[in-house]
CSV table of C-alpha atoms in Angstrom, one decimal:
chain,number,residue,atom,x,y,z
A,920,PHE,CA,6.5,78.6,-2.5
A,921,ASP,CA,6.5,80.8,-5.6
A,922,TRP,CA,10.1,81.7,-4.7
A,923,ILE,CA,11.5,78.2,-5.2
A,924,GLY,CA,14.5,78.5,-7.6
A,925,GLN,CA,14.1,82.3,-7.8
A,926,ARG,CA,17.0,84.1,-9.6
A,927,ASP,CA,16.7,87.7,-8.6
A,928,ASN,CA,17.1,88.3,-4.8
A,929,LEU,CA,19.5,86.3,-2.6
A,930,SER,CA,18.3,88.0,0.7
A,931,ILE,CA,14.6,87.2,0.0
A,932,ASN,CA,15.7,83.7,-1.0
A,933,MET,CA,17.2,83.1,2.4
A,934,ALA,CA,14.1,84.3,4.2
A,935,LEU,CA,11.6,82.4,2.1
A,936,TYR,CA,13.5,79.1,2.2
A,937,ASP,CA,13.6,79.5,6.0
A,938,LEU,CA,9.8,80.1,6.1
A,939,MET,CA,9.0,77.3,3.7
A,940,GLY,CA,11.1,74.9,5.7
A,941,LYS,CA,9.6,75.9,9.0
A,942,TYR,CA,6.1,75.6,7.5
A,943,LEU,CA,6.8,72.0,6.4
A,944,GLU,CA,9.0,71.3,9.4
A,945,LEU,CA,11.8,70.3,7.1
A,946,PRO,CA,15.4,71.5,6.7
A,947,ALA,CA,15.9,73.9,3.8
A,948,TRP,CA,18.1,71.6,1.9
A,949,LYS,CA,15.2,69.2,1.3
A,950,LEU,CA,13.6,72.0,-0.8
A,951,ILE,CA,16.7,72.1,-3.1
A,952,GLY,CA,17.7,68.5,-3.7
A,953,PRO,CA,19.1,65.3,-2.2
A,954,GLN,CA,21.8,66.0,0.3
A,955,VAL,CA,25.2,64.7,-0.6
A,956,ARG,CA,27.1,65.9,2.5
A,957,ASN,CA,26.1,67.0,6.0
A,958,LYS,CA,29.1,69.4,6.5
A,959,ILE,CA,30.7,71.7,4.0
A,960,PRO,CA,34.3,73.0,3.7
A,961,VAL,CA,34.6,76.8,4.4
A,962,SER,CA,37.3,79.4,4.0
A,963,PHE,CA,38.3,82.4,6.1
A,964,TRP,CA,38.1,85.7,4.2
A,965,THR,CA,40.0,88.9,4.7
A,966,VAL,CA,41.4,91.9,2.8
A,967,SER,CA,44.9,92.8,1.6
A,968,GLN,CA,47.1,94.1,4.5
A,969,THR,CA,50.7,94.5,5.4
A,970,PRO,CA,52.7,91.3,5.5
A,971,SER,CA,52.8,91.2,9.4
A,972,ALA,CA,49.0,91.8,9.5
A,973,MET,CA,48.4,88.9,7.0
A,974,ALA,CA,50.5,86.7,9.2
A,975,THR,CA,48.2,87.6,12.1
A,976,GLU,CA,45.2,86.8,10.0
A,977,VAL,CA,46.6,83.3,9.2
A,978,ARG,CA,47.2,82.7,12.9
A,979,GLN,CA,43.6,83.8,13.7
A,980,ALA,CA,42.1,81.7,11.0
A,981,SER,CA,44.0,78.6,12.2
A,982,ARG,CA,42.8,79.1,15.8
A,983,MET,CA,39.2,79.3,14.6
A,984,GLY,CA,39.5,76.0,12.8
A,985,TYR,CA,39.9,77.1,9.2
A,986,ARG,CA,42.4,75.5,6.8
A,987,TRP,CA,42.0,78.1,4.0
A,988,LEU,CA,42.2,81.9,3.9
A,989,LYS,CA,41.0,83.9,0.9
A,990,TYR,CA,41.9,87.5,0.2
A,991,HIS,CA,41.9,90.1,-2.7
A,992,THR,CA,45.4,91.1,-3.7
A,993,ASP,CA,45.9,94.7,-4.5
A,994,GLU,CA,48.5,97.2,-5.9
A,995,VAL,CA,49.3,98.6,-2.4
A,996,GLN,CA,50.9,95.5,-0.9
A,997,ASN,CA,53.6,93.2,-2.2
A,998,VAL,CA,52.0,89.8,-2.7
A,999,ILE,CA,55.3,87.9,-2.4
A,1000,GLU,CA,56.2,89.6,0.9
A,1001,GLN,CA,52.7,88.9,2.1
A,1002,THR,CA,53.0,85.2,1.2
A,1003,ARG,CA,56.5,84.9,2.8
A,1004,ALA,CA,55.0,86.2,6.0
A,1005,MET,CA,52.0,83.9,5.9
A,1006,GLN,CA,54.2,80.9,5.0
A,1007,ALA,CA,56.3,81.6,8.1
A,1008,VAL,CA,53.3,81.1,10.5
A,1009,ALA,CA,51.1,78.7,8.6
A,1010,THR,CA,50.4,75.4,10.2
A,1011,GLN,CA,50.8,72.1,8.2
A,1012,GLY,CA,48.3,72.0,5.4
A,1013,PHE,CA,47.0,75.6,5.7
A,1014,GLN,CA,46.7,77.3,2.3
A,1015,VAL,CA,45.8,80.7,0.8
A,1016,HIS,CA,43.3,81.4,-2.0
A,1017,TYR,CA,44.4,84.5,-4.0
A,1018,ASP,CA,41.8,86.6,-5.7
A,1019,LEU,CA,43.6,88.5,-8.4
A,1020,ASN,CA,40.7,90.8,-9.3
A,1021,ALA,CA,40.2,89.9,-13.0
A,1022,ASN,CA,42.1,93.0,-14.2
A,1023,ALA,CA,45.6,91.8,-15.0
A,1024,LEU,CA,47.4,90.9,-18.2
A,1025,LEU,CA,49.1,87.6,-18.8
A,1026,ASP,CA,52.6,88.9,-19.2
A,1027,ASP,CA,52.4,90.7,-15.9
A,1028,ILE,CA,50.7,87.9,-13.9
A,1029,LEU,CA,52.4,84.7,-15.1
A,1030,PRO,CA,55.8,85.4,-13.5
A,1031,LEU,CA,54.1,86.3,-10.3
A,1032,LEU,CA,52.1,83.1,-10.2
A,1033,LYS,CA,55.2,81.0,-10.9
A,1034,GLN,CA,57.0,82.7,-8.0
A,1035,LEU,CA,54.0,82.1,-5.7
A,1036,GLU,CA,53.9,78.5,-6.6
A,1037,THR,CA,57.3,78.1,-4.9
A,1038,PHE,CA,55.5,78.6,-1.5
A,1039,PRO,CA,53.6,75.6,-0.2
A,1040,VAL,CA,51.0,77.9,1.4
A,1041,ALA,CA,49.9,79.2,-2.0
A,1042,GLY,CA,46.9,77.1,-2.8
A,1043,ARG,CA,44.9,78.4,-5.7
A,1044,PHE,CA,44.4,81.5,-7.9
A,1045,GLU,CA,41.0,83.2,-8.8
A,1046,ASP,CA,40.5,85.5,-11.7
A,1047,PRO,CA,44.2,85.9,-12.5
A,1048,ILE,CA,43.8,87.8,-15.8
A,1049,VAL,CA,41.0,89.6,-17.7
A,1050,ALA,CA,38.2,87.4,-18.9
A,1051,THR,CA,38.6,88.5,-22.6
A,1052,ASP,CA,42.0,86.8,-23.0
A,1053,ARG,CA,40.9,83.3,-23.5
A,1054,LYS,CA,44.2,82.3,-25.0
A,1055,GLY,CA,45.9,83.6,-21.8
A,1056,TRP,CA,43.7,81.4,-19.6
A,1057,LYS,CA,44.7,78.4,-21.7
A,1058,THR,CA,48.4,79.3,-21.1
A,1059,LEU,CA,47.8,79.7,-17.4
A,1060,ARG,CA,46.2,76.3,-17.1
A,1061,ARG,CA,49.1,74.8,-19.1
A,1062,GLU,CA,51.9,76.4,-17.2
A,1063,ILE,CA,50.6,76.8,-13.6
A,1064,LYS,CA,50.2,73.7,-11.5
A,1065,ARG,CA,47.9,75.2,-8.8
A,1066,PRO,CA,44.1,75.3,-9.6
A,1067,ILE,CA,42.9,78.3,-11.6
A,1068,LEU,CA,39.4,79.4,-10.6
A,1069,GLY,CA,36.9,81.6,-12.5
A,1070,HIS,CA,34.5,84.1,-11.0
A,1071,HIS,CA,34.1,87.1,-13.2
A,1072,VAL,CA,34.1,85.0,-16.3
A,1073,PRO,CA,31.4,83.6,-18.6
A,1074,LEU,CA,29.8,80.3,-17.7
A,1075,ASP,CA,31.1,78.8,-20.9
A,1076,PHE,CA,34.6,78.8,-19.4
A,1077,ILE,CA,33.5,75.6,-17.6
A,1078,ARG,CA,32.7,73.8,-20.8
A,1079,SER,CA,35.7,75.3,-22.6
A,1080,GLY,CA,38.2,73.9,-20.1
A,1081,LEU,CA,39.6,77.3,-19.3
A,1082,VAL,CA,39.3,76.8,-15.5
A,1083,ASP,CA,39.9,74.2,-12.9
A,1084,GLY,CA,36.9,75.4,-10.8
A,1085,TYR,CA,34.1,77.9,-10.8
A,1086,MET,CA,32.6,80.3,-8.3
A,1087,ALA,CA,28.9,81.0,-7.9
A,1088,SER,CA,29.2,84.3,-6.1
A,1089,HIS,CA,26.4,86.3,-4.4
A,1090,ALA,CA,24.0,84.3,-6.6
A,1091,ALA,CA,20.3,83.9,-5.9
A,1092,ILE,CA,19.5,80.3,-5.5
A,1093,GLY,CA,18.2,79.7,-9.0
A,1094,ASN,CA,21.5,81.0,-10.5
A,1095,ALA,CA,23.6,78.9,-8.1
A,1096,MET,CA,21.6,75.9,-9.2
A,1097,ARG,CA,22.4,76.6,-12.8
A,1098,VAL,CA,26.1,76.7,-12.1
A,1099,ALA,CA,25.9,73.6,-10.0
A,1100,ALA,CA,24.1,71.6,-12.7
A,1101,LEU,CA,26.7,72.6,-15.3
A,1102,ALA,CA,29.6,71.8,-12.9
A,1103,GLU,CA,28.1,68.4,-12.2
A,1104,ASP,CA,27.7,67.7,-15.9
A,1105,ILE,CA,31.3,68.5,-16.5
A,1106,GLN,CA,32.5,67.1,-13.2
A,1107,MET,CA,34.2,70.4,-12.3
A,1108,PRO,CA,34.6,71.5,-8.7
A,1109,MET,CA,32.7,74.7,-7.7
A,1110,MET,CA,32.4,77.0,-4.7
A,1111,VAL,CA,29.8,79.4,-3.3
A,1112,GLN,CA,30.7,82.9,-2.1
A,1113,GLN,CA,28.3,85.1,-0.3
A,1114,CYS,CA,28.4,88.1,2.1
A,1115,GLY,CA,26.6,87.7,5.4
A,1116,GLY,CA,26.6,86.6,9.0
A,1117,THR,CA,25.5,83.3,10.6
A,1118,VAL,CA,22.1,83.3,8.9
A,1119,ASN,CA,23.8,83.5,5.6
A,1120,GLN,CA,26.3,80.9,6.6
A,1121,ALA,CA,23.5,78.5,7.4
A,1122,PHE,CA,21.8,79.2,4.0
A,1123,LEU,CA,25.1,78.6,2.2
A,1124,ALA,CA,25.6,75.4,4.0
A,1125,HIS,CA,22.2,74.1,3.0
A,1126,LEU,CA,22.9,75.1,-0.6
A,1127,ALA,CA,26.3,73.5,-0.8
A,1128,SER,CA,25.2,70.4,0.9
A,1129,VAL,CA,23.1,69.3,-2.2
A,1130,PHE,CA,25.5,70.3,-5.0
A,1131,PRO,CA,27.7,67.3,-5.7
A,1132,MET,CA,30.6,69.3,-7.1
A,1133,ALA,CA,30.5,72.0,-4.4
A,1134,THR,CA,33.8,70.8,-2.9
A,1135,ILE,CA,35.9,74.0,-3.0
A,1136,ASP,CA,36.0,75.8,0.4
A,1137,HIS,CA,33.1,78.2,0.4
A,1138,VAL,CA,33.4,81.8,1.6
A,1139,ASN,CA,31.2,84.1,3.6
A,1140,LEU,CA,31.7,86.8,6.3
A,1141,ALA,CA,30.3,85.0,9.4
A,1142,HIS,CA,33.6,85.4,11.3
A,1143,LEU,CA,33.8,89.1,10.8
A,1144,TRP,CA,30.7,90.4,12.6
A,1145,ARG,CA,31.2,91.9,16.0
A,1146,GLU,CA,27.6,91.2,16.9
A,1147,GLU,CA,25.1,88.7,15.6
A,1148,ILE,CA,21.3,88.4,15.4
A,1149,THR,CA,21.5,84.7,16.4
A,1150,ASP,CA,22.4,83.1,19.7
A,1151,GLN,CA,23.7,80.0,17.9
A,1152,LEU,CA,26.9,80.2,15.9
A,1153,MET,CA,28.4,77.7,13.4
A,1154,PRO,CA,31.8,76.7,14.7
A,1155,VAL,CA,34.5,75.6,12.2
A,1156,VAL,CA,35.9,72.2,12.9
A,1157,ASP,CA,38.8,71.0,10.8
A,1158,GLY,CA,37.9,73.5,8.0
A,1159,HIS,CA,34.1,72.5,7.9
A,1160,VAL,CA,30.8,73.6,9.3
A,1161,GLN,CA,27.9,71.3,10.0
A,1162,VAL,CA,24.7,71.8,8.0
A,1163,PRO,CA,22.0,72.7,10.6
A,1164,ASP,CA,19.3,70.0,10.8
A,1165,GLY,CA,16.4,72.0,12.3
A,1166,PRO,CA,13.5,73.2,10.2
A,1167,GLY,CA,14.2,76.0,7.6
A,1168,LEU,CA,17.7,77.3,7.9
A,1169,GLY,CA,17.9,75.7,11.4
A,1170,ILE,CA,19.4,78.8,13.0
A,1171,PRO,CA,16.8,80.7,15.1
A,1172,VAL,CA,17.0,84.5,14.9
A,1173,ASN,CA,17.0,86.4,18.3
A,1174,GLU,CA,14.2,88.9,17.7
A,1175,LYS,CA,15.3,91.2,20.5
A,1176,LYS,CA,18.9,91.5,19.0
A,1177,LEU,CA,17.4,92.1,15.6
A,1178,ALA,CA,15.1,94.8,16.9
A,1179,ASP,CA,18.0,96.5,18.8
A,1180,MET,CA,20.2,96.5,15.7
A,1181,ALA,CA,17.4,97.8,13.5
A,1182,ARG,CA,17.2,100.9,15.8
A,1183,GLN,CA,20.9,101.6,15.4
A,1184,PRO,CA,21.7,104.6,13.2
A,1185,ALA,CA,23.3,103.8,9.9
A,1186,PRO,CA,27.0,104.4,9.8
A,1187,ALA,CA,28.0,107.7,8.3
A,1188,TYR,CA,29.7,107.3,5.0
A,1189,GLN,CA,31.9,110.0,3.3
A,1190,PRO,CA,33.4,109.6,-0.2
A,1191,PHE,CA,37.2,109.3,-0.2
A,1192,LEU,CA,40.0,109.1,-2.7
A,1193,VAL,CA,43.0,106.8,-2.6
A,1194,ARG,CA,46.2,107.9,-4.1
A,1195,ILE,CA,48.8,105.1,-5.0
A,1196,ARG,CA,52.4,106.1,-5.5
């Protein structure tokens, strides 16, 4: 219980909240705060690919029950062509969350965002320009109709009115609670982003279920794993996952699967270079 509200280690957070909940025979959310929703909105997550591959991702996300897809744009692919391909296959109401990597300048990105806004599938823009250009963020909020989200920006962007929403990303529970409290005070939507499988999806669901302003579709990697350490998965229904109601995180770990995976050799990693022409 010394780990309640801890701010340093997300992985240990998940384990300790699971243990505390099981010890008390309570769901983990009861150790965080009053629950305001019993299911949370979630987004599919992928990487930048060719336009045809992005269209395939949209089809796959829709089949799995998602209504949003997030991806990082990059210099290798044409964002407009990607969007045109995604628009062609998107079902009614399906939208794309663009992460623009926080490294662009206003004069370069503003025309692109205005062009993207002509596509119904283009839903929101994260980190469109560098965080140091506060005047540029004001211009974006004035000229762009879609929501502008901040991730790699200071927390005071919330109070300064420079964003329409904020992301608490890969944050240990204490840090996520700080963001949630500020977002509630300002009445600004927020989202949680974490990298993990079904255990992490369960933790994220407990977390987002108690934050009143956690209404933006949350992101994790649960749909990307080929194998899981749990027998139970968290199906996406109409863009939402149900918050588990069992003790702790409510998702039992299959100890045999875990032991088998622990014995697998680590993947070989070799440094590489990418040349962009």
